[in-house]
Amino acid sequence: MPTPSGHTRAIRASRVIGTKVYNLQFEAIGEIDDVMLDKMSNDIMFAVVNFGGFLGIGEKYHAVPWSLLDYQKDKSGYVVSLTKTDLKNAPAQSASELTASDGVPARDEAMMLIGR
Amino acid sequence: MPTPSGHTRAIRASRVIGTKVYNLQFEAIGEIDDVMLDKMSNDIMFAVVNFGGFLGIGEKYHAVPWSLLDYQKDKSGYVVSLTKTDLKNAPAQSASELTASDGVPARDEAMMLIGR
């Protein structure tokens, strides 16, 4: 089915990677670095988003739930309802740390962003 | 948890893309072209696998269920229990056709590969 905004339902991982991420004020705040997949199930574990430049903390990555990323065609990017404070409070890690211990801690932390 | 074969549970989409695919005889038969994600849920829709060279049909792609891809470290690739006959009988499409109608028909066809 088409999404409410008229897009198709399927998206290639290669097209997701590199896509800009905006906050609710439509300021560019980061970029999708990768998508973490679960080898043991059919689940997308989380998106790996680099907010480093935005936060002024260099190359650090956050695990962000896939469901939190709202693609907006006119921005050609994802809009997330996350503030600088949310991100500063959430664990920022190196890309390799996000996959340590099977990515499960990072996924659990990502889910906490929803429940804030 | 570590997988039965001792790997971690998480895998980056960017590492999946480009990975070789082997048949049960460990002959290289294709390559992962992309991973199709569902925008409306947390699901991996299917892997897009290019078996074109193997089948001698040029640049054609199959939707293969994620769960059917068994990563084997010693091969640095995925092993699938698909034969040339299975693949010839399964719909092979262009990459853009796989995303047409939201990828849902392709996903349904991919699932048929499991139930064969």
mmCIF file of N, CA, C and O in Angstrom, chain A residues 1-4 7-17 33-46 48 61 65-67 69 71 95-96 98-104 107 111, chain B residues 1-4 7-17 33-46 48 61 65-67 69 71 95-96 98-104 107 111:
data_model
loop_
_atom_site.group_PDB
_atom_site.id
_atom_site.type_symbol
_atom_site.label_atom_id
_atom_site.label_comp_id
_atom_site.label_asym_id
_atom_site.label_seq_id
_atom_site.Cartn_x
_atom_site.Cartn_y
_atom_site.Cartn_z
ATOM 1 N N MET A 1 0.854 -1.204 0.000
ATOM 2 C CA MET A 1 0.000 0.000 0.000
ATOM 3 C C MET A 1 0.881 1.243 0.000
ATOM 4 O O MET A 1 1.988 1.209 0.550
ATOM 5 N N PRO A 2 0.403 2.305 -0.589
ATOM 6 C CA PRO A 2 1.195 3.530 -0.506
ATOM 7 C C PRO A 2 1.142 4.060 0.929
ATOM 8 O O PRO A 2 0.170 3.826 1.645
ATOM 9 N N THR A 3 2.168 4.710 1.343
ATOM 10 C CA THR A 3 2.157 5.305 2.673
ATOM 11 C C THR A 3 1.201 6.494 2.660
ATOM 12 O O THR A 3 0.797 6.953 1.594
ATOM 13 N N PRO A 4 0.815 7.009 3.832
ATOM 14 C CA PRO A 4 -0.104 8.157 3.864
ATOM 15 C C PRO A 4 0.389 9.319 3.006
ATOM 16 O O PRO A 4 -0.396 10.038 2.413
ATOM 17 N N HIS A 7 4.092 7.640 -0.713
ATOM 18 C CA HIS A 7 5.301 6.941 -1.135
ATOM 19 C C HIS A 7 5.038 5.454 -1.213
ATOM 20 O O HIS A 7 4.028 4.956 -0.737
ATOM 21 N N THR A 8 5.966 4.741 -1.790
ATOM 22 C CA THR A 8 5.855 3.293 -1.778
ATOM 23 C C THR A 8 6.292 2.770 -0.418
ATOM 24 O O THR A 8 6.910 3.465 0.370
ATOM 25 N N ARG A 9 5.980 1.509 -0.198
ATOM 26 C CA ARG A 9 6.241 0.915 1.107
ATOM 27 C C ARG A 9 7.684 0.422 1.265
ATOM 28 O O ARG A 9 8.211 0.342 2.365
ATOM 29 N N ALA A 10 8.302 0.072 0.157
ATOM 30 C CA ALA A 10 9.635 -0.530 0.204
ATOM 31 C C ALA A 10 10.714 0.518 -0.019
ATOM 32 O O ALA A 10 10.551 1.435 -0.813
ATOM 33 N N ILE A 11 11.811 0.365 0.706
ATOM 34 C CA ILE A 11 12.959 1.259 0.491
ATOM 35 C C ILE A 11 14.243 0.417 0.568
ATOM 36 O O ILE A 11 14.387 -0.443 1.427
ATOM 37 N N ARG A 12 15.158 0.690 -0.366
ATOM 38 C CA ARG A 12 16.431 -0.028 -0.372
ATOM 39 C C ARG A 12 17.335 0.514 0.736
ATOM 40 O O ARG A 12 17.466 1.738 0.882
ATOM 41 N N ALA A 13 18.004 -0.389 1.433
ATOM 42 C CA ALA A 13 18.945 0.031 2.483
ATOM 43 C C ALA A 13 19.996 0.987 1.915
ATOM 44 O O ALA A 13 20.373 1.960 2.567
ATOM 45 N N SER A 14 20.444 0.729 0.696
ATOM 46 C CA SER A 14 21.494 1.571 0.113
ATOM 47 C C SER A 14 21.028 3.002 -0.115
ATOM 48 O O SER A 14 21.846 3.916 -0.192
ATOM 49 N N ARG A 15 19.712 3.183 -0.252
ATOM 50 C CA ARG A 15 19.191 4.541 -0.425
ATOM 51 C C ARG A 15 19.003 5.238 0.918
ATOM 52 O O ARG A 15 18.993 6.465 0.993
ATOM 53 N N VAL A 16 18.786 4.450 1.959
ATOM 54 C CA VAL A 16 18.626 5.017 3.304
ATOM 55 C C VAL A 16 19.970 5.584 3.798
ATOM 56 O O VAL A 16 20.030 6.681 4.356
ATOM 57 N N ILE A 17 21.020 4.813 3.558
ATOM 58 C CA ILE A 17 22.352 5.202 4.017
ATOM 59 C C ILE A 17 22.770 6.507 3.327
ATOM 60 O O ILE A 17 22.670 6.630 2.113
ATOM 61 N N ASP A 33 24.071 6.751 8.935
ATOM 62 C CA ASP A 33 25.359 6.115 8.661
ATOM 63 C C ASP A 33 25.179 4.677 8.183
ATOM 64 O O ASP A 33 25.912 4.197 7.310
ATOM 65 N N ASP A 34 24.192 4.005 8.764
ATOM 66 C CA ASP A 34 23.962 2.606 8.395
ATOM 67 C C ASP A 34 22.634 2.148 8.983
ATOM 68 O O ASP A 34 22.009 2.889 9.737
ATOM 69 N N VAL A 35 22.229 0.958 8.598
ATOM 70 C CA VAL A 35 21.035 0.342 9.190
ATOM 71 C C VAL A 35 21.482 -0.989 9.775
ATOM 72 O O VAL A 35 22.124 -1.790 9.085
ATOM 73 N N MET A 36 21.177 -1.192 11.050
ATOM 74 C CA MET A 36 21.616 -2.418 11.706
ATOM 75 C C MET A 36 20.505 -3.460 11.615
ATOM 76 O O MET A 36 19.352 -3.200 11.971
ATOM 77 N N LEU A 37 20.880 -4.627 11.100
ATOM 78 C CA LEU A 37 19.913 -5.700 10.891
ATOM 79 C C LEU A 37 20.162 -6.821 11.889
ATOM 80 O O LEU A 37 21.294 -7.048 12.317
ATOM 81 N N ASP A 38 19.093 -7.521 12.238
ATOM 82 C CA ASP A 38 19.182 -8.648 13.165
ATOM 83 C C ASP A 38 19.372 -9.917 12.350
ATOM 84 O O ASP A 38 18.528 -10.256 11.519
ATOM 85 N N LYS A 39 20.482 -10.615 12.601
ATOM 86 C CA LYS A 39 20.741 -11.850 11.842
ATOM 87 C C LYS A 39 19.792 -12.975 12.218
ATOM 88 O O LYS A 39 19.615 -13.925 11.458
ATOM 89 N N MET A 40 19.234 -12.886 13.436
ATOM 90 C CA MET A 40 18.481 -14.006 13.993
ATOM 91 C C MET A 40 16.972 -13.860 13.806
ATOM 92 O O MET A 40 16.218 -14.723 14.225
ATOM 93 N N SER A 41 16.544 -12.737 13.263
ATOM 94 C CA SER A 41 15.112 -12.548 13.044
ATOM 95 C C SER A 41 14.949 -11.690 11.798
ATOM 96 O O SER A 41 15.919 -11.387 11.113
ATOM 97 N N ASN A 42 13.728 -11.301 11.534
ATOM 98 C CA ASN A 42 13.451 -10.480 10.358
ATOM 99 C C ASN A 42 13.425 -8.987 10.694
ATOM 100 O O ASN A 42 12.912 -8.181 9.922
ATOM 101 N N ASP A 43 14.009 -8.631 11.851
ATOM 102 C CA ASP A 43 13.873 -7.262 12.357
ATOM 103 C C ASP A 43 14.996 -6.318 11.934
ATOM 104 O O ASP A 43 16.161 -6.706 11.863
ATOM 105 N N ILE A 44 14.590 -5.089 11.689
ATOM 106 C CA ILE A 44 15.543 -3.984 11.609
ATOM 107 C C ILE A 44 15.847 -3.603 13.059
ATOM 108 O O ILE A 44 14.933 -3.238 13.813
ATOM 109 N N MET A 45 17.099 -3.719 13.495
ATOM 110 C CA MET A 45 17.421 -3.437 14.909
ATOM 111 C C MET A 45 17.314 -1.938 15.205
ATOM 112 O O MET A 45 16.691 -1.529 16.164
ATOM 113 N N PHE A 46 17.972 -1.133 14.391
ATOM 114 C CA PHE A 46 17.917 0.324 14.563
ATOM 115 C C PHE A 46 18.684 0.966 13.409
ATOM 116 O O PHE A 46 19.417 0.283 12.687
ATOM 117 N N VAL A 48 21.654 3.615 12.459
ATOM 118 C CA VAL A 48 22.844 4.224 13.048
ATOM 119 C C VAL A 48 22.933 5.641 12.488
ATOM 120 O O VAL A 48 23.070 5.828 11.284
ATOM 121 N N TYR A 61 28.039 8.068 17.213
ATOM 122 C CA TYR A 61 26.844 7.526 16.589
ATOM 123 C C TYR A 61 25.777 7.211 17.626
ATOM 124 O O TYR A 61 26.089 6.811 18.741
ATOM 125 N N PRO A 65 15.609 4.233 16.762
ATOM 126 C CA PRO A 65 14.611 3.269 16.270
ATOM 127 C C PRO A 65 14.142 3.626 14.865
ATOM 128 O O PRO A 65 13.898 4.803 14.575
ATOM 129 N N TRP A 66 14.021 2.621 14.039
ATOM 130 C CA TRP A 66 13.568 2.787 12.652
ATOM 131 C C TRP A 66 12.227 3.526 12.607
ATOM 132 O O TRP A 66 11.994 4.396 11.767
ATOM 133 N N SER A 67 11.347 3.188 13.552
ATOM 134 C CA SER A 67 9.998 3.768 13.568
ATOM 135 C C SER A 67 10.002 5.258 13.891
ATOM 136 O O SER A 67 9.012 5.948 13.679
ATOM 137 N N LEU A 69 12.003 7.433 12.517
ATOM 138 C CA LEU A 69 12.468 8.190 11.359
ATOM 139 C C LEU A 69 11.316 8.402 10.378
ATOM 140 O O LEU A 69 10.808 7.452 9.793
ATOM 141 N N TYR A 71 10.229 9.905 6.979
ATOM 142 C CA TYR A 71 10.780 10.445 5.738
ATOM 143 C C TYR A 71 9.877 11.523 5.166
ATOM 144 O O TYR A 71 8.668 11.330 5.026
ATOM 145 N N ALA A 95 30.882 3.559 16.089
ATOM 146 C CA ALA A 95 30.112 2.606 15.283
ATOM 147 C C ALA A 95 30.376 1.169 15.733
ATOM 148 O O ALA A 95 29.463 0.344 15.764
ATOM 149 N N SER A 96 31.608 0.866 16.118
ATOM 150 C CA SER A 96 31.911 -0.515 16.524
ATOM 151 C C SER A 96 31.295 -0.835 17.878
ATOM 152 O O SER A 96 30.881 -1.961 18.132
ATOM 153 N N LEU A 98 28.438 0.157 18.849
ATOM 154 C CA LEU A 98 27.012 -0.114 18.637
ATOM 155 C C LEU A 98 26.745 -1.570 18.275
ATOM 156 O O LEU A 98 25.650 -2.078 18.490
ATOM 157 N N THR A 99 27.738 -2.237 17.718
ATOM 158 C CA THR A 99 27.550 -3.647 17.369
ATOM 159 C C THR A 99 28.075 -4.579 18.458
ATOM 160 O O THR A 99 27.862 -5.783 18.394
ATOM 161 N N ALA A 100 28.777 -4.025 19.452
ATOM 162 C CA ALA A 100 29.306 -4.868 20.524
ATOM 163 C C ALA A 100 28.150 -5.519 21.272
ATOM 164 O O ALA A 100 27.042 -4.987 21.317
ATOM 165 N N SER A 101 28.407 -6.663 21.893
ATOM 166 C CA SER A 101 27.359 -7.422 22.590
ATOM 167 C C SER A 101 26.133 -7.568 21.703
ATOM 168 O O SER A 101 24.997 -7.431 22.159
ATOM 169 N N ASP A 102 26.393 -7.786 20.423
ATOM 170 C CA ASP A 102 25.333 -8.121 19.467
ATOM 171 C C ASP A 102 24.368 -6.986 19.180
ATOM 172 O O ASP A 102 23.301 -7.204 18.625
ATOM 173 N N GLY A 103 24.700 -5.774 19.566
ATOM 174 C CA GLY A 103 23.827 -4.655 19.250
ATOM 175 C C GLY A 103 22.603 -4.569 20.141
ATOM 176 O O GLY A 103 21.840 -3.617 20.051
ATOM 177 N N VAL A 104 22.399 -5.542 21.006
ATOM 178 C CA VAL A 104 21.172 -5.564 21.807
ATOM 179 C C VAL A 104 21.123 -4.409 22.819
ATOM 180 O O VAL A 104 20.084 -3.747 22.936
ATOM 181 N N ARG A 107 20.187 -1.384 20.926
ATOM 182 C CA ARG A 107 18.782 -1.403 20.522
ATOM 183 C C ARG A 107 17.884 -1.016 21.693
ATOM 184 O O ARG A 107 16.946 -0.240 21.539
ATOM 185 N N MET A 111 15.359 2.203 21.952
ATOM 186 C CA MET A 111 13.932 2.135 22.269
ATOM 187 C C MET A 111 13.570 3.129 23.374
ATOM 188 O O MET A 111 12.449 3.622 23.434
ATOM 189 N N MET B 1 22.862 -12.117 22.222
ATOM 190 C CA MET B 1 23.471 -13.458 22.324
ATOM 191 C C MET B 1 24.277 -13.744 21.067
ATOM 192 O O MET B 1 23.916 -13.282 19.981
ATOM 193 N N PRO B 2 25.331 -14.525 21.201
ATOM 194 C CA PRO B 2 26.055 -14.918 19.985
ATOM 195 C C PRO B 2 25.207 -15.915 19.212
ATOM 196 O O PRO B 2 24.417 -16.645 19.793
ATOM 197 N N THR B 3 25.337 -15.902 17.924
ATOM 198 C CA THR B 3 24.616 -16.874 17.110
ATOM 199 C C THR B 3 25.230 -18.246 17.347
ATOM 200 O O THR B 3 26.322 -18.352 17.899
ATOM 201 N N PRO B 4 24.535 -19.319 16.937
ATOM 202 C CA PRO B 4 25.084 -20.662 17.136
ATOM 203 C C PRO B 4 26.502 -20.801 16.583
ATOM 204 O O PRO B 4 27.316 -21.523 17.138
ATOM 205 N N HIS B 7 28.919 -15.892 15.902
ATOM 206 C CA HIS B 7 28.971 -14.512 15.435
ATOM 207 C C HIS B 7 28.125 -13.616 16.317
ATOM 208 O O HIS B 7 27.350 -14.087 17.137
ATOM 209 N N THR B 8 28.258 -12.327 16.116
ATOM 210 C CA THR B 8 27.375 -11.422 16.836
ATOM 211 C C THR B 8 26.014 -11.403 16.140
ATOM 212 O O THR B 8 25.863 -11.856 15.006
ATOM 213 N N ARG B 9 25.052 -10.841 16.830
ATOM 214 C CA ARG B 9 23.685 -10.853 16.339
ATOM 215 C C ARG B 9 23.408 -9.739 15.331
ATOM 216 O O ARG B 9 22.527 -9.851 14.487
ATOM 217 N N ALA B 10 24.141 -8.645 15.465
ATOM 218 C CA ALA B 10 23.884 -7.468 14.626
ATOM 219 C C ALA B 10 24.784 -7.454 13.397
ATOM 220 O O ALA B 10 25.944 -7.853 13.458
ATOM 221 N N ILE B 11 24.222 -7.001 12.287
ATOM 222 C CA ILE B 11 25.019 -6.848 11.063
ATOM 223 C C ILE B 11 24.590 -5.550 10.370
ATOM 224 O O ILE B 11 23.404 -5.248 10.267
ATOM 225 N N ARG B 12 25.596 -4.792 9.919
ATOM 226 C CA ARG B 12 25.308 -3.558 9.209
ATOM 227 C C ARG B 12 24.831 -3.856 7.794
ATOM 228 O O ARG B 12 25.435 -4.674 7.105
ATOM 229 N N ALA B 13 23.812 -3.156 7.348
ATOM 230 C CA ALA B 13 23.319 -3.336 5.977
ATOM 231 C C ALA B 13 24.443 -3.118 4.958
ATOM 232 O O ALA B 13 24.541 -3.833 3.966
ATOM 233 N N SER B 14 25.299 -2.149 5.237
ATOM 234 C CA SER B 14 26.364 -1.843 4.272
ATOM 235 C C SER B 14 27.356 -2.990 4.130
ATOM 236 O O SER B 14 28.047 -3.096 3.114
ATOM 237 N N ARG B 15 27.446 -3.846 5.150
ATOM 238 C CA ARG B 15 28.335 -5.007 5.056
ATOM 239 C C ARG B 15 27.651 -6.168 4.348
ATOM 240 O O ARG B 15 28.309 -7.034 3.780
ATOM 241 N N VAL B 16 26.334 -6.208 4.425
ATOM 242 C CA VAL B 16 25.582 -7.266 3.748
ATOM 243 C C VAL B 16 25.657 -7.071 2.226
ATOM 244 O O VAL B 16 25.876 -8.023 1.470
ATOM 245 N N ILE B 17 25.499 -5.806 1.815
ATOM 246 C CA ILE B 17 25.489 -5.485 0.387
ATOM 247 C C ILE B 17 26.847 -5.819 -0.229
ATOM 248 O O ILE B 17 27.884 -5.438 0.307
ATOM 249 N N ASP B 33 22.640 -7.635 -3.725
ATOM 250 C CA ASP B 33 22.611 -6.321 -4.359
ATOM 251 C C ASP B 33 22.121 -5.255 -3.389
ATOM 252 O O ASP B 33 22.597 -4.118 -3.398
ATOM 253 N N ASP B 34 21.174 -5.626 -2.547
ATOM 254 C CA ASP B 34 20.614 -4.649 -1.613
ATOM 255 C C ASP B 34 19.741 -5.375 -0.601
ATOM 256 O O ASP B 34 19.503 -6.577 -0.741
ATOM 257 N N VAL B 35 19.302 -4.649 0.402
ATOM 258 C CA VAL B 35 18.345 -5.193 1.369
ATOM 259 C C VAL B 35 17.136 -4.273 1.346
ATOM 260 O O VAL B 35 17.277 -3.051 1.469
ATOM 261 N N MET B 36 15.960 -4.859 1.136
ATOM 262 C CA MET B 36 14.747 -4.051 1.046
ATOM 263 C C MET B 36 14.103 -3.949 2.426
ATOM 264 O O MET B 36 13.863 -4.963 3.086
ATOM 265 N N LEU B 37 13.846 -2.728 2.852
ATOM 266 C CA LEU B 37 13.286 -2.467 4.174
ATOM 267 C C LEU B 37 11.855 -1.991 4.029
ATOM 268 O O LEU B 37 11.491 -1.350 3.042
ATOM 269 N N ASP B 38 11.044 -2.308 5.038
ATOM 270 C CA ASP B 38 9.649 -1.883 5.062
ATOM 271 C C ASP B 38 9.570 -0.557 5.800
ATOM 272 O O ASP B 38 9.954 -0.458 6.967
ATOM 273 N N LYS B 39 9.072 0.469 5.118
ATOM 274 C CA LYS B 39 8.973 1.787 5.750
ATOM 275 C C LYS B 39 7.906 1.824 6.847
ATOM 276 O O LYS B 39 7.936 2.686 7.718
ATOM 277 N N MET B 40 6.921 0.922 6.717
ATOM 278 C CA MET B 40 5.742 0.998 7.584
ATOM 279 C C MET B 40 5.819 0.074 8.792
ATOM 280 O O MET B 40 4.899 0.040 9.603
ATOM 281 N N SER B 41 6.868 -0.705 8.889
ATOM 282 C CA SER B 41 7.017 -1.585 10.042
ATOM 283 C C SER B 41 8.504 -1.731 10.326
ATOM 284 O O SER B 41 9.334 -1.075 9.700
ATOM 285 N N ASN B 42 8.817 -2.608 11.251
ATOM 286 C CA ASN B 42 10.219 -2.821 11.612
ATOM 287 C C ASN B 42 10.834 -3.995 10.851
ATOM 288 O O ASN B 42 11.866 -4.517 11.250
ATOM 289 N N ASP B 43 10.194 -4.387 9.746
ATOM 290 C CA ASP B 43 10.592 -5.620 9.060
ATOM 291 C C ASP B 43 11.601 -5.415 7.936
ATOM 292 O O ASP B 43 11.537 -4.438 7.186
ATOM 293 N N ILE B 44 12.481 -6.395 7.819
ATOM 294 C CA ILE B 44 13.292 -6.547 6.616
ATOM 295 C C ILE B 44 12.392 -7.253 5.602
ATOM 296 O O ILE B 44 11.918 -8.365 5.859
ATOM 297 N N MET B 45 12.109 -6.617 4.467
ATOM 298 C CA MET B 45 11.175 -7.230 3.502
ATOM 299 C C MET B 45 11.814 -8.437 2.812
ATOM 300 O O MET B 45 11.225 -9.501 2.737
ATOM 301 N N PHE B 46 13.010 -8.244 2.282
ATOM 302 C CA PHE B 46 13.736 -9.341 1.625
ATOM 303 C C PHE B 46 15.101 -8.828 1.206
ATOM 304 O O PHE B 46 15.348 -7.620 1.205
ATOM 305 N N VAL B 48 17.729 -8.454 -1.904
ATOM 306 C CA VAL B 48 17.739 -8.413 -3.367
ATOM 307 C C VAL B 48 19.034 -9.085 -3.817
ATOM 308 O O VAL B 48 20.121 -8.609 -3.503
ATOM 309 N N TYR B 61 17.187 -9.749 -10.926
ATOM 310 C CA TYR B 61 17.259 -9.821 -9.476
ATOM 311 C C TYR B 61 16.134 -10.676 -8.921
ATOM 312 O O TYR B 61 15.032 -10.700 -9.458
ATOM 313 N N PRO B 65 14.066 -14.306 0.860
ATOM 314 C CA PRO B 65 13.779 -14.036 2.279
ATOM 315 C C PRO B 65 15.084 -13.949 3.085
ATOM 316 O O PRO B 65 15.993 -14.765 2.887
ATOM 317 N N TRP B 66 15.121 -12.979 3.961
ATOM 318 C CA TRP B 66 16.290 -12.768 4.824
ATOM 319 C C TRP B 66 16.639 -14.042 5.590
ATOM 320 O O TRP B 66 17.808 -14.403 5.755
ATOM 321 N N SER B 67 15.595 -14.744 6.039
ATOM 322 C CA SER B 67 15.800 -15.933 6.870
ATOM 323 C C SER B 67 16.424 -17.093 6.094
ATOM 324 O O SER B 67 16.909 -18.057 6.679
ATOM 325 N N LEU B 69 19.000 -16.799 4.130
ATOM 326 C CA LEU B 69 20.426 -16.533 3.918
ATOM 327 C C LEU B 69 21.216 -16.944 5.164
ATOM 328 O O LEU B 69 21.085 -16.347 6.222
ATOM 329 N N TYR B 71 24.705 -17.139 6.805
ATOM 330 C CA TYR B 71 26.079 -16.644 6.648
ATOM 331 C C TYR B 71 27.081 -17.667 7.154
ATOM 332 O O TYR B 71 26.956 -18.178 8.267
ATOM 333 N N ALA B 95 15.697 -4.489 -10.776
ATOM 334 C CA ALA B 95 15.701 -3.957 -9.415
ATOM 335 C C ALA B 95 14.516 -3.022 -9.198
ATOM 336 O O ALA B 95 13.907 -3.015 -8.130
ATOM 337 N N SER B 96 14.153 -2.243 -10.219
ATOM 338 C CA SER B 96 13.052 -1.300 -10.023
ATOM 339 C C SER B 96 11.713 -2.025 -9.955
ATOM 340 O O SER B 96 10.807 -1.606 -9.257
ATOM 341 N N LEU B 98 11.231 -4.806 -8.505
ATOM 342 C CA LEU B 98 11.103 -5.376 -7.164
ATOM 343 C C LEU B 98 10.497 -4.385 -6.178
ATOM 344 O O LEU B 98 9.926 -4.778 -5.176
ATOM 345 N N THR B 99 10.656 -3.106 -6.446
ATOM 346 C CA THR B 99 10.081 -2.106 -5.546
ATOM 347 C C THR B 99 8.714 -1.622 -6.020
ATOM 348 O O THR B 99 8.034 -0.904 -5.309
ATOM 349 N N ALA B 100 8.325 -2.029 -7.235
ATOM 350 C CA ALA B 100 7.019 -1.599 -7.745
ATOM 351 C C ALA B 100 5.911 -2.163 -6.866
ATOM 352 O O ALA B 100 6.084 -3.205 -6.232
ATOM 353 N N SER B 101 4.784 -1.500 -6.838
ATOM 354 C CA SER B 101 3.665 -1.905 -5.975
ATOM 355 C C SER B 101 4.150 -2.154 -4.556
ATOM 356 O O SER B 101 3.760 -3.126 -3.909
ATOM 357 N N ASP B 102 5.075 -1.309 -4.125
ATOM 358 C CA ASP B 102 5.554 -1.294 -2.747
ATOM 359 C C ASP B 102 6.356 -2.509 -2.342
ATOM 360 O O ASP B 102 6.588 -2.736 -1.164
ATOM 361 N N GLY B 103 6.777 -3.307 -3.283
ATOM 362 C CA GLY B 103 7.616 -4.452 -2.931
ATOM 363 C C GLY B 103 6.839 -5.618 -2.357
ATOM 364 O O GLY B 103 7.409 -6.669 -2.094
ATOM 365 N N VAL B 104 5.546 -5.444 -2.134
ATOM 366 C CA VAL B 104 4.765 -6.497 -1.468
ATOM 367 C C VAL B 104 4.641 -7.753 -2.340
ATOM 368 O O VAL B 104 4.836 -8.869 -1.853
ATOM 369 N N ARG B 107 7.839 -9.544 -2.103
ATOM 370 C CA ARG B 107 8.012 -10.196 -0.809
ATOM 371 C C ARG B 107 7.217 -11.494 -0.749
ATOM 372 O O ARG B 107 7.710 -12.517 -0.285
ATOM 373 N N MET B 111 8.669 -15.298 -0.244
ATOM 374 C CA MET B 111 8.239 -16.238 0.790
ATOM 375 C C MET B 111 7.898 -17.603 0.203
ATOM 376 O O MET B 111 8.027 -18.614 0.866
#
